[in-house]
DNA sequence: CCCTGTGTGACTTATTATGTCCCGCTTGTG
DNA sequence: CACAAGCGGGACATAATAAGTCACACAGGG
């Protein structure tokens, strides 16, 4: 297949551009459906008229249907997107980025999605879709999936779909309160993901900052204890990676902890842990649930993070996270590659 | 690969047309190089202006180079043509024809080349190229290749190329004189093929129509005997298939033999044998060299014949020629398929 | 030496693609 | 219930591009 694409690149590069354009349009519509022409043209950066021509074409090809509420991808279109996914990734050079990233980072697998989530918010959804697909591959009946918070994970939850093949899947939050807003809390995302995936879920109701005594007594609560046990036996963990300072600021981090984070030159954050450039833990939020060491016993660890601004955080975190699957975007991947191959 | 192409077809239906067009242009140039734009545009049936645009594009892609003597395919272009050969055949529906032919005829392998050699003489060259490629696969060091005459075989000889990998290959004419013109005689073609393939050759100098006494004494000639022995031990035979009447007329066939051929309802001819519709031998030209029965002991038998007009001849001949490789063209293949699948 | 075939440039014309504006409709919301 | 926002679709002018045509300079072969 590869030689065919290369040959096509040589023989008709202009047509591949067109193909790419149409693919992207269809992909967008799938992401934001139902959506109108004008809104889409604004989002995608194509003039309305040309988008209109393309849309009309795609409609004639039966790849999308078009009603007064907006445009929707048809089953035909869905299948086309799926068939062409690998090819487009190859054409866009994402495959290339993936192999380069694999050489740079000690990871098991990496998926690079087109775009930069710093610049275009919908790219997170695309990462979410990719994550959901990989998650499905790894889920089996009675799997326990632990998830963390963050906007990226929210996107993953949103793109999750139910799969009749897999039976009872249980979603749990990976760790207790970290100080996030409600929509980004692990509990919220956990519930949403379970709902979308038609699975069950258990929540962990823990106040953000506890005194030691309260903490100890809470752990002994039967309800809490049971959930904690489930969390400990999770075989899949999905988490985001954040920029340390940004995360610390977003959470209501007390001053002395903030100082500690800054003093330690933290650059990365993941489920309540702060890491410096070398991947060493600089600080951790005191809460219950999965601890960093527990990760080593979890079969599948999936990290989702994108945007050029997160490149450094991803690099730092991954240094100490072996056997992970990383799902990122073009922006972050390019930044990472650029850094490691200084010349061109 | 098929789903990929289908998906691409949906996303840009004219992709294949353009690809095919450019491929064909490049292919032509390779066939007739060096060639000028105007001559090419006449031959290929594309207006000069549009050909010019395509040629310019191909030049920019470094697939052909262009000088005052005409256009030449670059190594890059050669490689591209090679890479795309399989794909293009499939796209043009040739693969489909091949599978159908395999069901109709008792043959080991069949290659169908685009076009109809009745209508376009260059298609023979393409068959020649295909034949040369298959021949290379089957040749090993010290192979002995027996070839017959005919215009098609002349094309095969012309498209033959030397391959440094294979060592001493010997070319011999399959049978003695059959009454052909010089340029279509087995001897001529044998020599040419050997020259192109950088191999050795031995010739068989036998007058066309011999008396029985002369025939017997000639066989005993040491020089002739030696060559005959080589011919007997050939492990590859390449031959053409002709329309019986056409071939008989072209050769200076005596009246009584002509009557025999016509009376027997001969439709096919191959290396001096005439066959009726059922594949039975109706007549044979009396000459030395490989006899029909000998073919069964030859490892590789390659038959080359194209053009819709030869469809019946091919069918008749193939009925009694098992384990052969057939190289034909779209015109003949379609005619054959049409005959066997009456309805559509 | 001429003549044929070569590429290249230039020009006009036809076709297509694109930008722009407007209209009637559905739909969700106040 | 009514309103406005967003929707698709039609229409048209214009810019951009492709395509047809001709003329010219040059190299190689008979």
XYZ file of C-alpha atoms (C1' of nucleotides) in Angstrom:
748
model
C 0.000 0.000 0.000
C 2.807 2.324 0.865
C 4.363 2.214 -2.598
C 1.021 3.001 -4.168
C 0.634 6.106 -2.083
C 4.145 7.202 -2.801
C 3.539 6.677 -6.469
C 0.334 8.658 -6.290
C 2.158 11.420 -4.494
C 4.457 11.688 -7.451
C 1.905 11.162 -10.162
C -0.831 13.396 -8.839
C 0.155 15.507 -5.875
C -2.474 18.086 -6.692
C -5.236 15.545 -6.564
C -4.036 14.265 -3.247
C -4.402 17.792 -1.932
C -7.977 17.819 -3.081
C -8.536 14.443 -1.522
C -7.069 15.683 1.702
C -9.292 18.704 1.652
C -12.434 16.682 1.122
C -11.416 14.205 3.737
C -10.855 16.964 6.212
C -14.230 18.487 5.501
C -15.931 15.189 6.011
C -13.965 14.595 9.166
C -14.991 17.961 10.538
C -18.601 17.376 9.810
C -18.448 14.093 11.616
C -16.919 15.909 14.541
C -19.382 18.758 14.727
C -22.488 17.382 13.147
C -25.008 18.657 12.583
C -23.303 21.784 11.358
C -24.033 24.438 8.781
C -21.939 25.597 5.914
C -21.062 28.993 7.283
C -20.083 27.856 10.718
C -17.989 25.117 9.215
C -16.275 27.389 6.728
C -15.312 29.660 9.579
C -13.946 26.827 11.638
C -12.107 25.055 8.916
C -10.614 28.117 7.288
C -12.031 27.583 3.819
C -14.060 30.198 2.000
C -17.740 29.505 2.163
C -18.208 29.267 -1.571
C -15.561 26.666 -2.103
C -16.751 24.741 0.898
C -20.181 24.845 -0.585
C -18.954 23.322 -3.828
C -17.173 20.578 -1.960
C -20.124 19.889 0.249
C -22.353 19.614 -2.760
C -19.957 17.164 -4.274
C -19.786 15.099 -1.118
C -23.528 15.092 -0.986
C -23.719 13.798 -4.537
C -21.332 11.060 -3.553
C -23.709 10.125 -0.777
C -21.084 10.745 1.845
C -23.072 13.306 3.753
C -26.692 14.224 3.956
C -27.835 17.723 4.250
C -30.946 19.006 5.927
C -32.201 22.226 7.361
C -30.566 21.491 10.697
C -27.143 21.134 9.132
C -24.964 18.573 7.514
C -24.489 15.044 8.765
C -22.143 12.289 7.679
C -23.949 9.292 6.224
C -22.999 5.705 7.018
C -21.231 5.626 3.660
C -19.233 8.625 4.713
C -18.421 7.093 8.074
C -17.078 4.037 6.393
C -15.059 6.056 3.964
C -13.483 8.011 6.783
C -12.611 4.789 8.466
C -11.162 3.194 5.333
C -9.074 6.196 4.523
C -7.878 6.924 8.022
C -4.588 5.106 7.702
C -3.957 6.365 4.232
C -4.599 9.961 5.109
C -2.331 9.687 8.078
C 0.320 8.454 5.733
C -0.305 11.210 3.230
C -0.306 13.862 5.901
C 2.994 12.545 7.195
C 1.552 11.607 10.565
C 2.882 8.084 10.291
C 6.261 9.587 9.842
C 5.879 11.626 13.004
C 4.796 8.549 14.879
C 7.868 6.567 13.974
C 10.067 9.494 14.911
C 8.325 9.889 18.246
C 8.761 6.233 18.962
C 12.484 6.677 18.595
C 12.541 9.708 20.849
C 10.290 8.529 23.660
C 10.273 5.216 25.518
C 6.693 4.376 24.647
C 4.896 1.341 23.412
C 2.678 2.968 20.862
C 1.871 6.467 19.701
C -0.951 7.916 17.658
C -0.614 11.348 16.136
C -3.733 13.174 15.086
C -3.805 15.984 12.528
C -3.875 19.570 13.767
C -2.803 21.406 16.894
C -5.200 21.532 19.807
C -3.670 24.836 20.924
C -4.927 26.439 17.764
C -8.037 24.425 17.024
C -10.149 23.134 19.852
C -11.756 20.391 17.778
C -8.460 18.588 17.508
C -9.038 17.445 21.072
C -12.138 15.703 19.881
C -10.137 13.960 17.235
C -7.692 12.826 19.884
C -10.695 11.725 21.854
C -11.901 9.655 18.954
C -8.495 8.074 18.492
C -8.318 7.332 22.207
C -11.766 5.805 22.240
C -10.815 3.560 19.331
C -7.667 2.334 21.085
C -9.541 1.900 24.296
C -12.045 -0.322 22.585
C -9.277 -2.516 21.264
C -7.997 -3.026 24.758
C -11.225 -3.405 26.639
C -12.676 -6.780 27.365
C -15.573 -7.931 29.455
C -15.288 -6.910 33.114
C -12.510 -4.460 32.354
C -12.049 -1.715 34.895
C -11.068 1.601 33.371
C -9.683 4.340 35.569
C -9.819 7.879 34.196
C -8.487 11.220 35.348
C -9.783 14.728 34.776
C -8.907 17.550 32.428
C -10.338 19.045 29.271
C -8.637 16.504 27.076
C -10.154 13.618 28.967
C -13.501 15.355 28.711
C -13.102 15.198 24.946
C -12.306 11.511 25.166
C -15.469 10.922 27.161
C -17.484 12.845 24.619
C -16.225 10.770 21.721
C -16.750 7.479 23.472
C -19.258 5.160 21.859
C -20.989 2.023 22.992
C -19.836 -1.266 21.573
C -22.299 -4.116 21.900
C -19.493 -6.643 21.716
C -18.024 -5.811 25.056
C -19.962 -6.674 28.141
C -19.716 -5.204 31.605
C -17.141 -2.466 31.695
C -16.662 -0.428 34.827
C -15.385 3.124 34.857
C -13.837 4.616 37.971
C -12.035 7.867 38.671
C -8.325 7.250 39.049
C -7.774 9.548 41.996
C -9.734 11.704 44.396
C -10.253 15.446 44.263
C -7.422 17.462 42.780
C -9.038 20.860 42.860
C -10.446 20.936 39.335
C -13.627 22.581 38.218
C -16.602 20.307 38.073
C -16.649 19.772 34.315
C -13.032 18.683 34.369
C -13.165 16.510 37.447
C -12.413 12.842 37.178
C -15.799 12.001 38.671
C -17.695 13.970 36.060
C -15.702 12.556 33.193
C -15.925 9.065 34.570
C -19.696 9.240 34.684
C -19.954 10.722 31.218
C -17.647 8.153 29.716
C -19.563 5.315 31.302
C -22.782 6.733 29.973
C -21.476 7.077 26.427
C -19.930 3.641 26.508
C -23.017 2.082 28.026
C -20.972 0.878 30.966
C -21.219 1.125 34.735
C -19.385 3.533 36.947
C -18.506 4.168 40.569
C -17.527 7.541 41.942
C -15.163 8.710 44.596
C -16.508 11.535 46.677
C -13.577 13.055 48.435
C -13.165 16.684 49.407
C -10.202 18.353 47.796
C -7.944 19.104 50.722
C -8.347 16.940 53.779
C -6.742 16.966 57.168
C -4.817 13.838 57.911
C -7.322 12.630 60.492
C -10.274 13.066 58.194
C -8.297 11.345 55.451
C -7.637 8.294 57.603
C -11.229 7.956 58.705
C -12.497 8.440 55.200
C -10.394 5.603 53.898
C -11.997 3.308 56.418
C -15.488 4.116 55.183
C -16.873 0.919 53.621
C -18.289 2.689 50.550
C -15.019 4.481 49.885
C -12.979 1.417 50.660
C -14.851 -0.638 48.102
C -14.330 1.881 45.329
C -10.687 2.186 46.231
C -10.330 -1.543 45.898
C -11.883 -1.393 42.416
C -9.510 1.384 41.473
C -6.562 -0.644 42.647
C -7.567 -3.494 40.380
C -8.066 -1.357 37.256
C -6.402 -2.821 34.205
C -6.722 0.261 32.013
C -5.807 3.798 32.982
C -6.464 6.825 30.804
C -4.966 10.095 31.844
C -3.999 13.476 30.506
C -0.748 15.326 30.801
C -0.651 18.995 31.658
C 1.765 21.833 31.895
C 2.803 21.994 35.552
C 2.379 25.703 36.159
C -0.854 25.949 34.235
C -2.332 23.070 36.152
C -1.176 24.321 39.490
C -2.704 27.707 38.812
C -5.966 26.261 37.572
C -6.332 24.278 40.752
C -6.572 26.177 43.956
C -3.073 25.169 44.893
C -2.001 26.573 48.272
C 0.958 28.942 48.271
C 3.478 26.701 49.930
C 2.808 23.893 47.509
C 3.008 26.320 44.613
C 6.405 27.399 45.831
C 7.515 23.808 45.990
C 6.368 23.184 42.438
C 8.166 26.246 41.127
C 11.300 25.565 43.103
C 11.414 22.063 41.710
C 11.265 23.341 38.121
C 8.215 21.263 37.477
C 7.145 21.187 33.858
C 4.669 18.336 33.691
C 1.623 17.235 35.629
C -0.334 14.017 35.491
C -3.039 12.783 37.887
C -1.854 14.993 40.720
C 1.860 14.412 40.321
C 4.249 17.138 39.254
C 7.403 16.257 37.310
C 10.548 18.167 36.396
C 12.274 18.022 33.028
C 14.058 14.808 33.955
C 10.843 13.048 34.869
C 11.409 13.119 38.628
C 8.451 13.682 40.942
C 8.704 17.163 42.423
C 5.405 17.219 44.239
C 2.245 15.207 44.626
C -1.246 16.178 45.642
C -2.253 14.264 48.732
C -5.306 12.267 47.784
C -6.545 8.701 47.552
C -6.700 6.459 44.495
C -4.038 5.250 42.091
C -0.510 6.246 43.007
C 2.322 6.597 40.549
C 3.874 3.296 41.539
C 0.603 1.478 40.991
C 0.794 2.348 37.296
C 3.532 -0.206 36.755
C 1.096 -2.993 37.484
C -1.588 -1.716 35.152
C -1.697 -3.511 31.837
C -2.737 -0.609 29.626
C -1.828 2.980 30.316
C -3.047 5.508 27.790
C -1.847 9.084 27.950
C -3.697 11.725 25.975
C -2.242 15.171 25.482
C -1.814 17.524 22.563
C -0.875 21.022 21.539
C 2.576 22.405 20.901
C 2.531 24.055 24.324
C 2.424 20.675 25.995
C 5.370 19.200 24.145
C 7.793 19.709 27.011
C 5.368 18.334 29.555
C 4.780 15.249 27.443
C 8.463 14.673 27.026
C 9.174 15.060 30.750
C 6.347 12.822 31.866
C 7.050 10.106 29.345
C 10.619 9.765 30.537
C 9.400 7.890 33.568
C 6.314 6.244 32.074
C 7.300 3.109 30.274
C 4.985 0.894 28.225
C 2.452 3.645 27.748
C 0.322 4.429 24.770
C 0.516 8.083 23.854
C -2.181 9.857 21.919
C -1.168 13.303 20.824
C -1.558 15.741 17.963
C 0.525 17.076 15.150
C 1.387 20.278 16.982
C 2.899 18.532 19.977
C 4.546 15.848 17.871
C 6.237 18.341 15.602
C 7.469 20.357 18.555
C 8.887 17.227 20.136
C 10.578 16.103 16.952
C 11.950 19.554 16.278
C 13.549 19.600 19.668
C 15.201 16.236 19.262
C 16.417 16.684 15.716
C 17.914 20.142 16.082
C 19.114 20.628 12.505
C 16.237 20.414 9.979
C -5.657 -2.291 -1.704
C -8.946 -2.563 -3.465
C -10.926 -0.780 -0.760
C -8.415 2.023 -0.780
C -8.866 2.571 -4.478
C -12.616 2.381 -4.168
C -12.556 4.935 -1.396
C -10.371 7.211 -3.429
C -12.750 6.825 -6.321
C -15.556 8.099 -4.156
C -13.632 11.033 -2.839
C -12.420 12.069 -6.254
C -13.940 10.133 -9.104
C -11.699 11.575 -11.751
C -8.572 10.652 -9.858
C -8.282 7.402 -11.691
C -8.811 9.057 -15.030
C -6.063 11.511 -14.428
C -3.803 8.874 -13.002
C -4.492 6.655 -15.934
C -3.865 9.462 -18.355
C -0.550 10.389 -16.860
C 0.463 6.810 -16.517
C -0.395 6.153 -20.120
C 1.587 9.140 -21.299
C 4.592 8.024 -19.370
C 4.156 4.505 -20.594
C 4.004 5.646 -24.194
C 7.071 7.716 -23.858
C 8.940 4.778 -22.469
C 7.752 2.739 -25.409
C 8.620 5.210 -28.118
C 11.337 7.293 -26.606
C 12.720 9.609 -27.640
C 9.540 11.081 -28.980
C 8.182 14.561 -29.552
C 5.026 16.032 -28.215
C 3.183 16.322 -31.472
C 3.863 12.806 -32.624
C 2.866 11.542 -29.235
C -0.317 13.560 -29.106
C -1.306 12.099 -32.448
C -0.610 8.575 -31.366
C -2.185 8.790 -27.968
C -5.257 10.709 -29.033
C -4.853 13.660 -26.685
C -4.807 17.216 -27.894
C -1.363 18.652 -28.048
C -2.030 21.447 -25.633
C -3.242 19.254 -22.864
C -0.483 16.762 -23.465
C 1.914 19.620 -23.180
C 0.572 20.557 -19.800
C 0.820 16.977 -18.599
C 4.301 16.578 -19.955
C 5.395 19.721 -18.226
C 3.962 18.407 -15.017
C 5.678 15.072 -15.407
C 8.899 16.864 -16.104
C 8.549 18.887 -12.935
C 8.011 15.647 -11.072
C 11.275 14.430 -12.509
C 9.592 11.510 -14.190
C 10.751 12.372 -17.667
C 13.467 14.514 -19.110
C 12.976 16.595 -22.154
C 15.546 17.602 -24.729
C 15.626 18.799 -28.292
C 15.558 15.227 -29.575
C 12.375 14.429 -27.701
C 11.194 13.187 -24.349
C 12.753 10.363 -22.396
C 11.616 8.627 -19.229
C 13.998 9.142 -16.321
C 14.992 6.352 -13.919
C 12.490 7.825 -11.480
C 9.820 7.485 -14.097
C 10.849 3.942 -14.910
C 10.524 2.991 -11.301
C 7.179 4.670 -10.985
C 5.876 2.801 -13.985
C 7.075 -0.422 -12.480
C 5.516 0.313 -9.120
C 2.217 1.237 -10.629
C 2.023 -1.566 -13.132
C 0.015 -3.898 -10.955
C -2.262 -1.195 -9.667
C -3.026 0.200 -13.060
C -3.824 -3.197 -14.401
C -6.284 -3.729 -11.629
C -7.807 -0.353 -12.113
C -8.288 -0.944 -15.775
C -10.142 -4.097 -14.993
C -7.480 -6.289 -16.462
C -7.114 -8.290 -13.300
C -10.758 -9.075 -13.586
C -10.329 -10.288 -17.142
C -7.463 -12.471 -16.067
C -9.477 -14.255 -13.437
C -12.300 -14.804 -15.881
C -9.935 -16.168 -18.501
C -8.451 -18.549 -15.998
C -11.884 -20.005 -15.476
C -12.563 -20.345 -19.184
C -9.261 -21.736 -20.349
C -7.186 -24.584 -18.895
C -4.098 -22.491 -18.337
C -1.658 -22.038 -15.527
C -1.357 -18.297 -15.671
C -2.593 -15.485 -17.855
C -1.516 -11.886 -18.251
C -3.808 -9.413 -19.946
C -2.319 -6.212 -21.230
C -4.359 -3.048 -21.859
C -5.493 -2.298 -25.413
C -6.157 -4.272 -28.547
C -3.274 -5.106 -30.831
C -5.630 -5.251 -33.773
C -6.355 -1.579 -33.351
C -3.124 -0.282 -31.870
C 0.153 -1.827 -32.945
C 1.995 -0.706 -29.823
C -0.016 -3.063 -27.689
C 2.156 -5.845 -29.051
C 5.098 -4.129 -27.520
C 3.329 -4.064 -24.222
C 2.675 -7.775 -24.505
C 6.317 -8.105 -25.363
C 7.280 -6.305 -22.210
C 5.004 -8.463 -20.121
C 6.362 -11.579 -21.746
C 9.937 -10.497 -21.188
C 9.194 -9.883 -17.520
C 7.678 -13.348 -17.046
C 10.480 -14.887 -18.979
C 12.994 -13.314 -16.649
C 11.204 -14.795 -13.662
C 11.490 -18.240 -15.158
C 14.976 -18.084 -16.559
C 17.898 -19.389 -14.622
C 21.506 -19.897 -15.470
C 22.030 -22.239 -18.446
C 18.378 -22.038 -19.398
C 17.621 -22.886 -23.002
C 14.847 -20.789 -24.484
C 13.190 -21.862 -27.718
C 11.309 -19.204 -29.649
C 9.097 -19.263 -32.718
C 8.458 -16.599 -35.325
C 5.701 -14.112 -35.960
C 5.207 -10.414 -35.481
C 4.192 -10.836 -31.878
C 7.337 -12.700 -31.041
C 9.288 -10.011 -32.828
C 7.808 -7.551 -30.353
C 8.842 -9.795 -27.487
C 12.388 -9.844 -28.781
C 12.394 -6.097 -29.094
C 11.332 -5.575 -25.495
C 13.788 -8.054 -24.074
C 16.382 -6.609 -21.760
C 19.571 -7.933 -20.262
C 19.598 -8.908 -16.631
C 23.010 -9.133 -15.015
C 21.708 -11.598 -12.444
C 21.177 -14.435 -14.832
C 24.166 -16.120 -16.358
C 24.476 -18.039 -19.586
C 21.152 -18.246 -21.338
C 20.879 -19.843 -24.740
C 18.253 -18.945 -27.300
C 17.318 -21.325 -30.090
C 14.618 -21.331 -32.737
C 11.904 -23.784 -31.824
C 11.401 -25.168 -35.283
C 12.863 -24.941 -38.749
C 11.602 -22.872 -41.661
C 7.863 -22.371 -41.842
C 7.759 -20.066 -44.841
C 7.732 -16.734 -43.019
C 9.313 -13.538 -44.178
C 12.771 -12.933 -42.844
C 11.845 -10.424 -40.159
C 9.296 -12.823 -38.703
C 11.356 -15.967 -38.907
C 12.249 -17.816 -35.755
C 15.930 -17.521 -36.578
C 15.824 -13.767 -36.872
C 13.846 -13.345 -33.710
C 16.007 -15.782 -31.838
C 19.133 -13.845 -32.715
C 17.571 -10.526 -31.823
C 16.280 -11.774 -28.520
C 19.641 -13.198 -27.590
C 21.278 -9.938 -28.466
C 18.864 -7.883 -26.338
C 19.104 -10.292 -23.453
C 22.886 -10.473 -23.684
C 22.661 -14.230 -24.149
C 23.977 -16.711 -26.688
C 22.112 -18.220 -29.568
C 22.259 -20.996 -32.115
C 20.396 -20.982 -35.385
C 18.762 -23.618 -37.492
C 19.298 -23.157 -41.176
C 16.713 -25.276 -42.904
C 15.078 -24.593 -46.253
C 11.360 -24.173 -46.039
C 10.023 -27.143 -47.933
C 12.316 -30.151 -48.132
C 12.028 -33.431 -49.891
C 12.033 -36.382 -47.556
C 15.498 -37.528 -48.628
C 17.036 -34.137 -48.141
C 15.263 -33.895 -44.793
C 16.763 -37.176 -43.590
C 20.271 -36.296 -44.674
C 20.024 -32.832 -43.160
C 19.090 -34.244 -39.803
C 22.259 -36.274 -39.818
C 24.434 -33.206 -40.364
C 26.506 -32.777 -37.173
C 25.928 -29.004 -36.942
C 22.195 -29.407 -37.343
C 22.078 -32.399 -35.064
C 23.769 -30.492 -32.295
C 21.321 -27.635 -32.470
C 18.412 -30.037 -32.617
C 19.650 -31.649 -29.446
C 19.754 -28.266 -27.746
C 16.241 -27.566 -28.910
C 15.038 -30.858 -27.534
C 16.421 -29.954 -24.137
C 14.896 -26.506 -24.021
C 13.142 -25.803 -20.739
C 11.348 -22.681 -21.875
C 9.349 -22.275 -25.068
C 7.861 -18.986 -26.214
C 5.503 -19.065 -29.137
C 2.775 -17.092 -30.805
C -0.675 -18.162 -31.874
C -2.084 -17.185 -35.216
C -5.301 -17.354 -37.141
C -5.056 -20.460 -39.284
C -6.102 -19.024 -42.634
C -4.150 -15.825 -42.198
C -1.011 -17.740 -41.351
C -1.449 -20.222 -44.165
C -1.866 -17.394 -46.654
C 1.062 -15.451 -45.321
C 3.281 -18.460 -45.741
C 3.716 -19.800 -49.224
C 1.511 -22.763 -48.392
C 1.109 -25.176 -51.355
C -2.387 -25.637 -52.701
C -2.943 -29.174 -51.522
C -1.971 -28.283 -47.955
C -4.137 -25.189 -48.095
C -7.056 -27.383 -49.098
C -6.358 -29.680 -46.178
C -6.303 -26.780 -43.765
C -9.556 -25.383 -45.064
C -11.231 -28.777 -45.208
C -10.251 -29.406 -41.597
C -11.865 -26.146 -40.469
C -8.623 -24.994 -38.963
C -8.871 -21.828 -36.906
C -5.591 -21.701 -34.987
C -1.936 -22.012 -35.834
C 1.055 -22.364 -33.568
C 4.654 -23.252 -34.558
C 3.599 -24.906 -37.753
C 0.610 -26.819 -36.428
C -2.933 -26.062 -37.496
C -5.828 -26.689 -35.088
C -9.582 -26.799 -35.501
C -12.054 -25.311 -33.052
C -11.838 -28.355 -30.823
C -8.071 -28.123 -30.524
C -7.338 -31.111 -32.764
C -4.356 -31.013 -35.107
C -5.630 -30.680 -38.662
C -2.302 -30.260 -40.372
C 1.347 -29.778 -39.560
C 4.170 -28.249 -41.537
C 6.858 -30.813 -42.074
C 9.982 -29.445 -40.451
C 12.508 -30.245 -37.766
C 12.644 -28.930 -34.204
C 10.168 -29.138 -31.372
C 7.083 -31.182 -32.101
C 3.760 -30.695 -30.387
C 4.218 -33.714 -28.178
C 7.557 -32.428 -26.978
C 5.836 -29.477 -25.394
C 4.495 -31.622 -22.606
C 7.996 -32.176 -21.326
C 8.930 -28.525 -21.354
C 8.759 -26.858 -17.979
C 7.611 -23.426 -19.079
C 5.501 -22.799 -22.145
C 4.604 -19.198 -22.809
C 2.076 -18.340 -25.476
C 1.833 -14.749 -26.665
C -1.069 -13.590 -28.795
C -3.394 -10.623 -28.802
C -6.088 -8.833 -30.738
C -9.801 -9.543 -30.818
C -9.386 -11.247 -34.170
C -7.240 -13.921 -32.566
C -9.660 -14.772 -29.796
C -10.995 -17.881 -31.490
C -7.524 -19.075 -32.384
C -6.369 -18.635 -28.810
C -9.336 -20.515 -27.494
C -8.884 -23.393 -29.900
C -5.186 -23.722 -29.316
C -5.398 -23.477 -25.549
C -7.839 -26.350 -25.385
C -5.021 -28.776 -25.960
C -2.202 -26.851 -24.326
C -2.267 -27.413 -20.605
C 0.000 -25.746 -18.060
C 0.767 -22.864 -20.373
C 1.259 -19.247 -19.572
C -0.804 -17.046 -21.847
C 0.043 -13.445 -22.515
C -2.666 -11.637 -24.374
C -4.361 -8.273 -24.590
C -7.605 -6.696 -23.539
C -9.135 -7.028 -26.992
C -8.653 -10.768 -27.198
C -9.527 -11.326 -23.560
C -12.781 -9.422 -23.818
C -13.746 -11.293 -26.965
C -13.039 -14.576 -25.217
C -14.995 -13.630 -22.148
C -17.885 -12.322 -24.208
C -18.126 -15.613 -25.999
C -18.189 -17.653 -22.834
C -20.546 -15.427 -20.871
C -23.206 -14.854 -23.518
C -25.664 -12.806 -21.489
C -24.149 -9.419 -20.561
C 21.804 21.913 -47.774
C 17.156 21.457 -46.918
C 13.534 19.458 -44.458
C 11.290 17.309 -40.842
C 10.674 16.965 -36.187
C 11.774 19.065 -31.836
C 10.608 22.506 -27.765
C 9.032 27.063 -26.417
C 6.629 31.236 -26.185
C 2.583 34.024 -26.942
C -2.009 34.989 -27.708
C -7.066 34.317 -27.760
C -11.061 32.025 -26.306
C -13.944 28.993 -23.623
C -14.799 27.040 -19.404
C -14.587 26.691 -14.792
C -13.997 28.204 -10.112
C -14.854 31.576 -6.838
C -16.740 35.670 -4.329
C -20.895 37.958 -3.103
C -25.539 38.817 -2.133
C -30.107 37.559 -1.318
C -34.158 34.748 -0.254
C -37.212 31.508 1.910
C -37.147 28.025 5.192
C -36.714 25.404 9.585
C -35.807 25.371 14.320
C -34.853 26.474 18.816
C -35.715 29.930 22.291
C -37.476 33.778 24.893
C -46.675 32.121 20.266
C -43.445 34.922 17.900
C -39.007 36.123 16.953
C -34.324 35.805 15.436
C -30.585 32.971 14.301
C -28.886 29.731 11.423
C -29.822 26.751 7.709
C -29.663 25.481 2.438
C -30.114 27.040 -2.078
C -30.411 30.125 -6.051
C -28.391 33.735 -8.944
C -24.938 36.371 -11.007
C -20.644 38.894 -11.878
C -15.901 38.260 -12.063
C -11.540 36.339 -11.623
C -8.723 32.453 -12.704
C -7.543 28.754 -15.312
C -7.487 25.493 -18.931
C -7.392 24.700 -23.717
C -6.882 25.689 -28.759
C -3.966 27.811 -32.155
C -0.201 29.799 -34.348
C 4.505 31.300 -34.948
C 9.354 30.821 -34.198
C 14.117 29.086 -33.288
C 16.887 25.098 -33.301
C 18.948 20.404 -33.972
C 19.651 16.203 -36.543
C 19.188 13.207 -40.687
C 18.768 12.227 -45.587
